[in-house]
């Protein structure tokens, strides 16, 4: 391999035990049930309690009694090495993972964008293929909320979770609405 | 390479209990500009690439009170190769004294900057990244998302554009509460190849696109870094500068000089007590005032230096000189130290801390005092003024400026020779480490930085004038005026006590200083100095400018109304040259050359002692430069006499 893989850890607000390892991954997206390399034992012996794979990263959860300062470098090396190996068993699609990704996108990458629209968007639910959002704040009355914001969120999340089929909005009569609340063909229900 | 005058010790009396935040960053990352922006005029650091030497502190007012900012030396990494980087590493090891760290990263060099961030984050201190030159990055077609960078790093990332208050204000706000800064969930890797992968991943997450090479800089560099053309331009720039010193500063200087003469006469007329009148007029106004008149030249010198520095040209000069330096067996870093010595040998000697090799350090330190420092400027201007008239020209250039340029060249050439010599004596150092110096893009110098640098230099000069120069001048005044003669003494000596001029001349001639000057006469006689010049030379051991104040006092005592003419017409009073003029071309030349070589600066000796840890090296430097000064002055005299005849 020579040069080490490009990888860096990212913390997740509200999920103190979770680390999102940002790196190029060519694996199915979903919950990991069996992992190759040294990631396998970390999962088996309870250092890690849960692993997800997304497009462009691996999410790991430390078991409650473990600390990142102790295991961080080992997990990083294990993940960096394992993503190039065969032997992954992944159950494709996960409502939980989709929720995590959507929250991370809304609080990170798109946070200032959403804020610039005067809104506050929260994830209220997810299935393995759909995402339900609450467009709070000014978005409720914003005619553009239905298109610009909706599209942007969907595209961004889908880039990391390709199985996403639909983004739905809870409450409000503007559901899926386009310009002046008119229905947009091909979107929503 | 601006004048450093707070040596080692904290720059300002800052609150000891206030939280401390340190600035870490590579040279040229804009650390000094940021520091100035945060602290205003309350503190100062030099900002020649690679030479932010000693530690500087400044107070920053935030919402929660005063925060002390410490500006650490510019460094590319925390692996201590040079003493300078050691300073940074040590400060970070003693991390418990710090509330937080600000890492200043140049956005156009983000990849390398991340290496430093990775190392700094190992310290486990609250860290915030300050991203500079984002405007330049965008102008050159690059791209970065500071927010995404912050998420990837797990820290706050604040873009700050020089000259815009907004960024600095945001930073000031953030600095109020270092304990609340976000921290990465785990420190970055430490293995070099892992750091490469980590940085690459961070850059991708931050949507970073490297900037295109700066076409403006590239075009300019193809000319300015050209081995022949570049060197010609460099010397032409320097040459033009010394012309400017005489063309622009000299008229200003005459004005100040006339003002002091007028003040002196007014003081003499107003003060009834003769000795007090003499003290105020001769010691304070003629002596100290005589040095003060060179303020315009000092200010001009620093305007030029900071313009060259702020535009990015000085780094090119160092690069050009690196080739010449290598012939002396020294690396480019040594040139940076020598170049700093043009302001003052003290920062120059401290800048040798960037040299990894102890042998190179010593050799450079021994050579640094030979570079023409700003303290020599008043002496040179005075003596050159006596040597050739204002109007004398060489083609379109003033002869005075040409001579000044020549003296700077002589100083630089001698410094090179000396460095080469000492490098031989001290012994060979191992394989030279590659000299790594960044060429910053050409930038418009910031007016604020230029002004601060000039103001700072003037302040330092005024401080020197009112401390060491004032004290030496007062002591000299006492030596020149004592013992006080009674009318009976005067009558016995055949002097008319009512003739003030005759009394002054008699007192001066029979003073304690005259006795000292005459005692060392055998040493300086071959150079053509008389006892008054001897006293000037001896007193200038404290600081070179005192030479000017001593001659000012002597001249003012002989002819208060026209001291300049008195100086020009001064004659030898005894010895084999009795009756001849003192300031003949051979004597002035000898004096000029003497000042090129002699180490007449107590502060320089003290700094050498501190940097080498022993008195041995300052003693050696003082001795070898003293002997060289005498020999070279003698040769210059002989040569001038031969040419003059």
Short mmCIF file of N, CA and C in Angstrom, two decimals, chain B residues 60-192:
data_model
loop_
_atom_site.label_atom_id
_atom_site.label_comp_id
_atom_site.label_asym_id
_atom_site.label_seq_id
_atom_site.Cartn_x
_atom_site.Cartn_y
_atom_site.Cartn_z
N UNK B 60 -4.57 41.92 25.11
CA UNK B 60 -5.75 42.03 24.25
C UNK B 60 -6.96 42.19 25.14
N UNK B 61 -7.76 43.21 24.86
CA UNK B 61 -8.96 43.38 25.66
C UNK B 61 -10.09 42.56 25.07
N UNK B 62 -10.69 41.73 25.89
CA UNK B 62 -11.84 40.94 25.44
C UNK B 62 -13.01 41.23 26.37
N UNK B 63 -14.13 40.59 26.05
CA UNK B 63 -15.34 40.81 26.87
C UNK B 63 -15.13 40.39 28.31
N UNK B 64 -14.26 39.38 28.51
CA UNK B 64 -14.09 38.87 29.87
C UNK B 64 -12.88 39.48 30.55
N UNK B 65 -12.25 40.44 29.92
CA UNK B 65 -11.09 41.09 30.53
C UNK B 65 -9.85 40.94 29.67
N UNK B 66 -8.71 41.24 30.26
CA UNK B 66 -7.46 41.22 29.51
C UNK B 66 -7.00 39.79 29.28
N UNK B 67 -6.60 39.50 28.05
CA UNK B 67 -5.97 38.23 27.73
C UNK B 67 -4.58 38.55 27.21
N UNK B 68 -3.58 37.82 27.69
CA UNK B 68 -2.22 38.07 27.22
C UNK B 68 -1.93 37.17 26.03
N UNK B 69 -1.47 37.77 24.94
CA UNK B 69 -1.10 36.98 23.76
C UNK B 69 0.40 36.89 23.71
N UNK B 70 0.89 35.70 23.50
CA UNK B 70 2.32 35.53 23.35
C UNK B 70 2.59 35.11 21.92
N UNK B 71 3.46 35.86 21.26
CA UNK B 71 3.79 35.56 19.86
C UNK B 71 5.03 34.69 19.85
N UNK B 72 4.86 33.44 19.44
CA UNK B 72 6.01 32.53 19.44
C UNK B 72 6.77 32.66 18.13
N UNK B 73 8.05 32.26 18.12
CA UNK B 73 8.82 32.35 16.87
C UNK B 73 8.16 31.54 15.75
N UNK B 74 8.28 32.02 14.53
CA UNK B 74 7.74 31.31 13.39
C UNK B 74 8.39 29.94 13.26
N UNK B 75 7.58 28.91 13.02
CA UNK B 75 8.15 27.57 12.94
C UNK B 75 7.31 26.71 12.01
N UNK B 76 7.97 25.85 11.26
CA UNK B 76 7.26 24.97 10.35
C UNK B 76 6.83 23.69 11.03
N UNK B 77 7.55 23.32 12.10
CA UNK B 77 7.19 22.10 12.80
C UNK B 77 7.65 22.22 14.24
N UNK B 78 7.24 21.27 15.03
CA UNK B 78 7.63 21.31 16.44
C UNK B 78 8.77 20.34 16.73
N UNK B 79 9.32 19.71 15.67
CA UNK B 79 10.52 18.89 15.89
C UNK B 79 11.67 19.87 16.00
N UNK B 80 12.21 20.04 17.18
CA UNK B 80 13.19 21.11 17.33
C UNK B 80 14.49 20.80 16.60
N UNK B 81 14.74 21.51 15.51
CA UNK B 81 16.02 21.42 14.80
C UNK B 81 16.88 22.58 15.26
N UNK B 82 16.29 23.77 15.29
CA UNK B 82 17.05 24.96 15.65
C UNK B 82 16.61 25.43 17.03
N UNK B 83 17.43 26.26 17.67
CA UNK B 83 17.07 26.77 19.00
C UNK B 83 15.72 27.49 18.98
N UNK B 84 15.42 28.10 17.82
CA UNK B 84 14.16 28.82 17.68
C UNK B 84 12.96 27.91 17.82
N UNK B 85 13.03 26.77 17.10
CA UNK B 85 11.93 25.81 17.17
C UNK B 85 11.87 25.18 18.55
N UNK B 86 13.03 25.13 19.19
CA UNK B 86 13.06 24.59 20.54
C UNK B 86 12.23 25.46 21.48
N UNK B 87 12.33 26.78 21.26
CA UNK B 87 11.55 27.71 22.09
C UNK B 87 10.08 27.34 22.02
N UNK B 88 9.59 27.15 20.78
CA UNK B 88 8.18 26.84 20.59
C UNK B 88 7.84 25.51 21.26
N UNK B 89 8.69 24.51 21.01
CA UNK B 89 8.43 23.19 21.58
C UNK B 89 8.39 23.26 23.10
N UNK B 90 9.31 24.03 23.68
CA UNK B 90 9.37 24.13 25.13
C UNK B 90 8.12 24.80 25.69
N UNK B 91 7.71 25.88 25.04
CA UNK B 91 6.52 26.59 25.52
C UNK B 91 5.32 25.65 25.50
N UNK B 92 5.22 24.84 24.43
CA UNK B 92 4.07 23.95 24.33
C UNK B 92 4.16 22.82 25.35
N UNK B 93 5.39 22.47 25.73
CA UNK B 93 5.52 21.44 26.77
C UNK B 93 5.09 21.97 28.13
N UNK B 94 5.41 23.23 28.35
CA UNK B 94 4.98 23.84 29.62
C UNK B 94 3.55 24.36 29.46
N UNK B 95 2.72 23.50 28.88
CA UNK B 95 1.41 23.95 28.43
C UNK B 95 0.52 24.44 29.56
N UNK B 96 0.82 24.04 30.80
CA UNK B 96 -0.12 24.38 31.88
C UNK B 96 -0.19 25.88 32.14
N UNK B 97 0.80 26.64 31.61
CA UNK B 97 0.74 28.08 31.81
C UNK B 97 -0.14 28.75 30.75
N UNK B 98 -0.59 27.97 29.77
CA UNK B 98 -1.36 28.56 28.67
C UNK B 98 -2.83 28.17 28.74
N UNK B 99 -3.68 29.14 28.43
CA UNK B 99 -5.11 28.86 28.40
C UNK B 99 -5.53 28.32 27.05
N UNK B 100 -4.76 28.63 26.02
CA UNK B 100 -5.13 28.16 24.70
C UNK B 100 -4.07 28.50 23.67
N UNK B 101 -4.24 27.93 22.48
CA UNK B 101 -3.30 28.17 21.39
C UNK B 101 -4.06 28.63 20.16
N UNK B 102 -3.50 29.61 19.48
CA UNK B 102 -4.03 29.99 18.18
C UNK B 102 -3.01 29.55 17.14
N UNK B 103 -3.41 28.65 16.24
CA UNK B 103 -2.50 28.23 15.19
C UNK B 103 -2.82 29.05 13.95
N UNK B 104 -1.84 29.81 13.49
CA UNK B 104 -2.04 30.65 12.32
C UNK B 104 -1.61 29.88 11.08
N UNK B 105 -2.54 29.66 10.16
CA UNK B 105 -2.26 28.83 8.99
C UNK B 105 -2.54 29.65 7.73
N UNK B 106 -1.56 29.67 6.83
CA UNK B 106 -1.69 30.34 5.54
C UNK B 106 -2.54 29.46 4.61
N UNK B 107 -3.70 29.96 4.19
CA UNK B 107 -4.61 29.15 3.38
C UNK B 107 -3.98 28.73 2.05
N UNK B 108 -3.02 29.52 1.56
CA UNK B 108 -2.40 29.14 0.29
C UNK B 108 -1.39 28.01 0.49
N UNK B 109 -1.07 27.73 1.74
CA UNK B 109 -0.15 26.64 2.07
C UNK B 109 -0.78 25.71 3.09
N UNK B 110 -2.07 25.42 2.86
CA UNK B 110 -2.85 24.72 3.88
C UNK B 110 -2.29 23.34 4.19
N UNK B 111 -1.83 22.63 3.17
CA UNK B 111 -1.38 21.27 3.38
C UNK B 111 -0.23 21.24 4.40
N UNK B 112 0.73 22.15 4.20
CA UNK B 112 1.85 22.16 5.14
C UNK B 112 1.41 22.69 6.50
N UNK B 113 0.50 23.65 6.46
CA UNK B 113 0.01 24.20 7.73
C UNK B 113 -0.66 23.14 8.59
N UNK B 114 -1.31 22.16 7.93
CA UNK B 114 -2.00 21.12 8.69
C UNK B 114 -1.01 20.25 9.47
N UNK B 115 0.20 20.09 8.94
CA UNK B 115 1.20 19.33 9.68
C UNK B 115 1.47 19.97 11.03
N UNK B 116 1.55 21.28 11.01
CA UNK B 116 1.79 22.00 12.26
C UNK B 116 0.58 21.87 13.18
N UNK B 117 -0.62 21.97 12.59
CA UNK B 117 -1.84 21.81 13.39
C UNK B 117 -1.84 20.44 14.06
N UNK B 118 -1.46 19.40 13.29
CA UNK B 118 -1.45 18.05 13.84
C UNK B 118 -0.52 17.96 15.04
N UNK B 119 0.64 18.61 14.93
CA UNK B 119 1.59 18.57 16.04
C UNK B 119 1.09 19.37 17.23
N UNK B 120 0.52 20.53 16.94
CA UNK B 120 0.06 21.40 18.02
C UNK B 120 -1.07 20.72 18.80
N UNK B 121 -1.93 20.00 18.08
CA UNK B 121 -3.07 19.39 18.76
C UNK B 121 -2.64 18.27 19.71
N UNK B 122 -1.40 17.79 19.56
CA UNK B 122 -0.92 16.78 20.50
C UNK B 122 -0.77 17.36 21.90
N UNK B 123 -0.58 18.70 21.97
CA UNK B 123 -0.37 19.33 23.26
C UNK B 123 -1.61 19.26 24.14
N UNK B 124 -2.76 18.98 23.53
CA UNK B 124 -3.97 18.81 24.31
C UNK B 124 -4.54 20.10 24.86
N UNK B 125 -4.08 21.23 24.35
CA UNK B 125 -4.61 22.51 24.81
C UNK B 125 -5.79 22.92 23.95
N UNK B 126 -6.69 23.75 24.50
CA UNK B 126 -7.72 24.31 23.63
C UNK B 126 -7.04 25.03 22.45
N UNK B 127 -7.47 24.67 21.24
CA UNK B 127 -6.81 25.20 20.05
C UNK B 127 -7.84 25.77 19.09
N UNK B 128 -7.51 26.90 18.53
CA UNK B 128 -8.33 27.46 17.45
C UNK B 128 -7.41 27.76 16.28
N UNK B 129 -7.91 27.47 15.07
CA UNK B 129 -7.11 27.70 13.88
C UNK B 129 -7.51 29.05 13.27
N UNK B 130 -6.51 29.88 12.99
CA UNK B 130 -6.76 31.16 12.31
C UNK B 130 -6.26 31.00 10.89
N UNK B 131 -7.18 31.15 9.94
CA UNK B 131 -6.84 30.93 8.54
C UNK B 131 -6.56 32.29 7.88
N UNK B 132 -5.34 32.48 7.41
CA UNK B 132 -4.98 33.75 6.78
C UNK B 132 -4.86 33.59 5.27
N UNK B 133 -4.85 34.69 4.58
CA UNK B 133 -4.64 34.74 3.12
C UNK B 133 -5.70 33.98 2.34
N UNK B 134 -6.91 33.87 2.88
CA UNK B 134 -7.99 33.24 2.13
C UNK B 134 -8.28 34.08 0.88
N UNK B 135 -8.15 35.40 1.00
CA UNK B 135 -8.39 36.29 -0.14
C UNK B 135 -7.41 36.00 -1.28
N UNK B 136 -6.15 35.77 -0.89
CA UNK B 136 -5.15 35.47 -1.92
C UNK B 136 -5.42 34.10 -2.54
N UNK B 137 -5.83 33.15 -1.71
CA UNK B 137 -6.14 31.81 -2.20
C UNK B 137 -7.21 31.89 -3.29
N UNK B 138 -8.25 32.69 -3.03
CA UNK B 138 -9.35 32.79 -3.98
C UNK B 138 -8.91 33.54 -5.24
N UNK B 139 -8.11 34.60 -5.04
CA UNK B 139 -7.62 35.35 -6.19
C UNK B 139 -6.82 34.45 -7.12
N UNK B 140 -6.11 33.49 -6.53
CA UNK B 140 -5.29 32.60 -7.35
C UNK B 140 -6.03 31.33 -7.74
N UNK B 141 -7.37 31.38 -7.69
CA UNK B 141 -8.16 30.27 -8.20
C UNK B 141 -8.28 29.09 -7.26
N UNK B 142 -7.91 29.25 -6.00
CA UNK B 142 -8.05 28.15 -5.05
C UNK B 142 -9.36 28.25 -4.32
N UNK B 143 -9.59 27.32 -3.39
CA UNK B 143 -10.87 27.28 -2.72
C UNK B 143 -10.70 26.57 -1.38
N UNK B 144 -11.41 27.03 -0.37
CA UNK B 144 -11.46 26.31 0.91
C UNK B 144 -12.75 26.71 1.61
N UNK B 145 -13.32 25.75 2.34
CA UNK B 145 -14.52 26.03 3.13
C UNK B 145 -14.11 26.00 4.60
N UNK B 146 -13.93 27.18 5.20
CA UNK B 146 -13.43 27.23 6.58
C UNK B 146 -14.31 26.46 7.56
N UNK B 147 -15.64 26.50 7.33
CA UNK B 147 -16.53 25.78 8.25
C UNK B 147 -16.32 24.29 8.16
N UNK B 148 -16.22 23.79 6.92
CA UNK B 148 -15.99 22.36 6.73
C UNK B 148 -14.64 21.96 7.31
N UNK B 149 -13.68 22.85 7.16
CA UNK B 149 -12.35 22.60 7.72
C UNK B 149 -12.46 22.47 9.24
N UNK B 150 -13.23 23.36 9.83
CA UNK B 150 -13.42 23.33 11.28
C UNK B 150 -14.08 22.03 11.73
N UNK B 151 -15.08 21.57 10.95
CA UNK B 151 -15.75 20.32 11.33
C UNK B 151 -14.79 19.15 11.23
N UNK B 152 -13.97 19.15 10.17
CA UNK B 152 -13.04 18.05 9.98
C UNK B 152 -11.98 18.04 11.07
N UNK B 153 -11.53 19.22 11.45
CA UNK B 153 -10.47 19.30 12.46
C UNK B 153 -11.03 19.16 13.87
N UNK B 154 -12.30 19.44 14.01
CA UNK B 154 -12.88 19.43 15.35
C UNK B 154 -12.58 20.68 16.13
N UNK B 155 -12.11 21.71 15.44
CA UNK B 155 -11.81 22.98 16.13
C UNK B 155 -12.53 24.12 15.43
N UNK B 156 -12.51 25.26 16.06
CA UNK B 156 -12.99 26.45 15.41
C UNK B 156 -11.96 26.87 14.36
N UNK B 157 -12.43 27.30 13.20
CA UNK B 157 -11.53 27.86 12.19
C UNK B 157 -12.03 29.26 11.84
N UNK B 158 -11.20 30.25 12.09
CA UNK B 158 -11.60 31.63 11.83
C UNK B 158 -10.79 32.22 10.69
N UNK B 159 -11.44 32.57 9.58
CA UNK B 159 -10.69 33.23 8.52
C UNK B 159 -10.44 34.69 8.90
N UNK B 160 -9.21 35.13 8.77
CA UNK B 160 -8.87 36.52 9.06
C UNK B 160 -8.13 37.09 7.87
N UNK B 161 -8.68 38.14 7.29
CA UNK B 161 -8.01 38.77 6.15
C UNK B 161 -7.31 40.03 6.65
N UNK B 162 -6.02 40.12 6.35
CA UNK B 162 -5.24 41.26 6.82
C UNK B 162 -5.89 42.55 6.36
N UNK B 163 -5.96 43.52 7.24
CA UNK B 163 -6.50 44.81 6.87
C UNK B 163 -7.99 44.92 7.09
N UNK B 164 -8.65 43.77 7.36
CA UNK B 164 -10.08 43.82 7.65
C UNK B 164 -10.28 43.61 9.13
N UNK B 165 -10.96 44.55 9.76
CA UNK B 165 -11.12 44.48 11.20
C UNK B 165 -12.04 43.34 11.60
N UNK B 166 -12.97 42.97 10.69
CA UNK B 166 -14.02 42.02 11.05
C UNK B 166 -13.47 40.73 11.63
N UNK B 167 -12.50 40.15 10.91
CA UNK B 167 -11.93 38.89 11.34
C UNK B 167 -11.25 39.00 12.69
N UNK B 168 -10.51 40.10 12.86
CA UNK B 168 -9.78 40.30 14.12
C UNK B 168 -10.77 40.46 15.27
N UNK B 169 -11.87 41.18 14.99
CA UNK B 169 -12.87 41.36 16.05
C UNK B 169 -13.50 40.03 16.44
N UNK B 170 -13.80 39.19 15.43
CA UNK B 170 -14.36 37.88 15.71
C UNK B 170 -13.38 37.07 16.56
N UNK B 171 -12.11 37.19 16.22
CA UNK B 171 -11.09 36.46 16.96
C UNK B 171 -11.01 36.94 18.40
N UNK B 172 -11.07 38.27 18.55
CA UNK B 172 -11.01 38.86 19.89
C UNK B 172 -12.15 38.30 20.76
N UNK B 173 -13.30 38.14 20.12
CA UNK B 173 -14.46 37.62 20.84
C UNK B 173 -14.19 36.17 21.29
N UNK B 174 -13.65 35.40 20.35
CA UNK B 174 -13.39 33.99 20.63
C UNK B 174 -12.34 33.85 21.73
N UNK B 175 -11.39 34.78 21.74
CA UNK B 175 -10.28 34.67 22.69
C UNK B 175 -10.72 34.85 24.14
N UNK B 176 -11.92 35.39 24.31
CA UNK B 176 -12.40 35.62 25.67
C UNK B 176 -12.62 34.32 26.42
N UNK B 177 -12.95 33.27 25.68
CA UNK B 177 -13.36 32.04 26.37
C UNK B 177 -12.68 30.79 25.80
N UNK B 178 -11.38 30.68 25.98
CA UNK B 178 -10.68 29.51 25.43
C UNK B 178 -11.19 28.18 26.01
N UNK B 179 -11.75 28.22 27.21
CA UNK B 179 -12.17 26.95 27.82
C UNK B 179 -13.38 26.37 27.11
N UNK B 180 -14.06 27.17 26.31
CA UNK B 180 -15.24 26.65 25.62
C UNK B 180 -14.95 26.28 24.16
N UNK B 181 -13.71 26.41 23.75
CA UNK B 181 -13.39 26.08 22.35
C UNK B 181 -13.63 24.59 22.11
N UNK B 182 -14.24 24.26 20.96
CA UNK B 182 -14.41 22.84 20.66
C UNK B 182 -13.06 22.15 20.48
N UNK B 183 -13.02 20.89 20.90
CA UNK B 183 -11.77 20.14 20.79
C UNK B 183 -12.01 18.92 19.93
N UNK B 184 -10.99 18.46 19.19
CA UNK B 184 -11.17 17.25 18.39
C UNK B 184 -11.43 16.04 19.29
N UNK B 185 -12.18 15.06 18.79
CA UNK B 185 -12.51 13.92 19.64
C UNK B 185 -11.27 13.11 19.98
N UNK B 186 -10.27 13.12 19.12
CA UNK B 186 -9.00 12.48 19.45
C UNK B 186 -7.89 13.22 18.72
N UNK B 187 -6.66 13.20 19.28
CA UNK B 187 -5.59 13.94 18.60
C UNK B 187 -5.26 13.32 17.25
N UNK B 188 -4.77 14.10 16.31
CA UNK B 188 -4.38 13.57 15.00
C UNK B 188 -3.23 12.58 15.16
N UNK B 189 -2.97 11.79 14.10
CA UNK B 189 -1.87 10.83 14.19
C UNK B 189 -0.52 11.52 14.34
N UNK B 190 0.49 10.77 14.74
CA UNK B 190 1.83 11.34 14.91
C UNK B 190 2.81 10.79 13.88
N UNK B 191 2.56 9.55 13.37
CA UNK B 191 3.46 8.99 12.36
C UNK B 191 3.40 9.85 11.10
N UNK B 192 4.58 10.23 10.56
CA UNK B 192 4.57 11.14 9.41
C UNK B 192 3.68 10.69 8.26
#
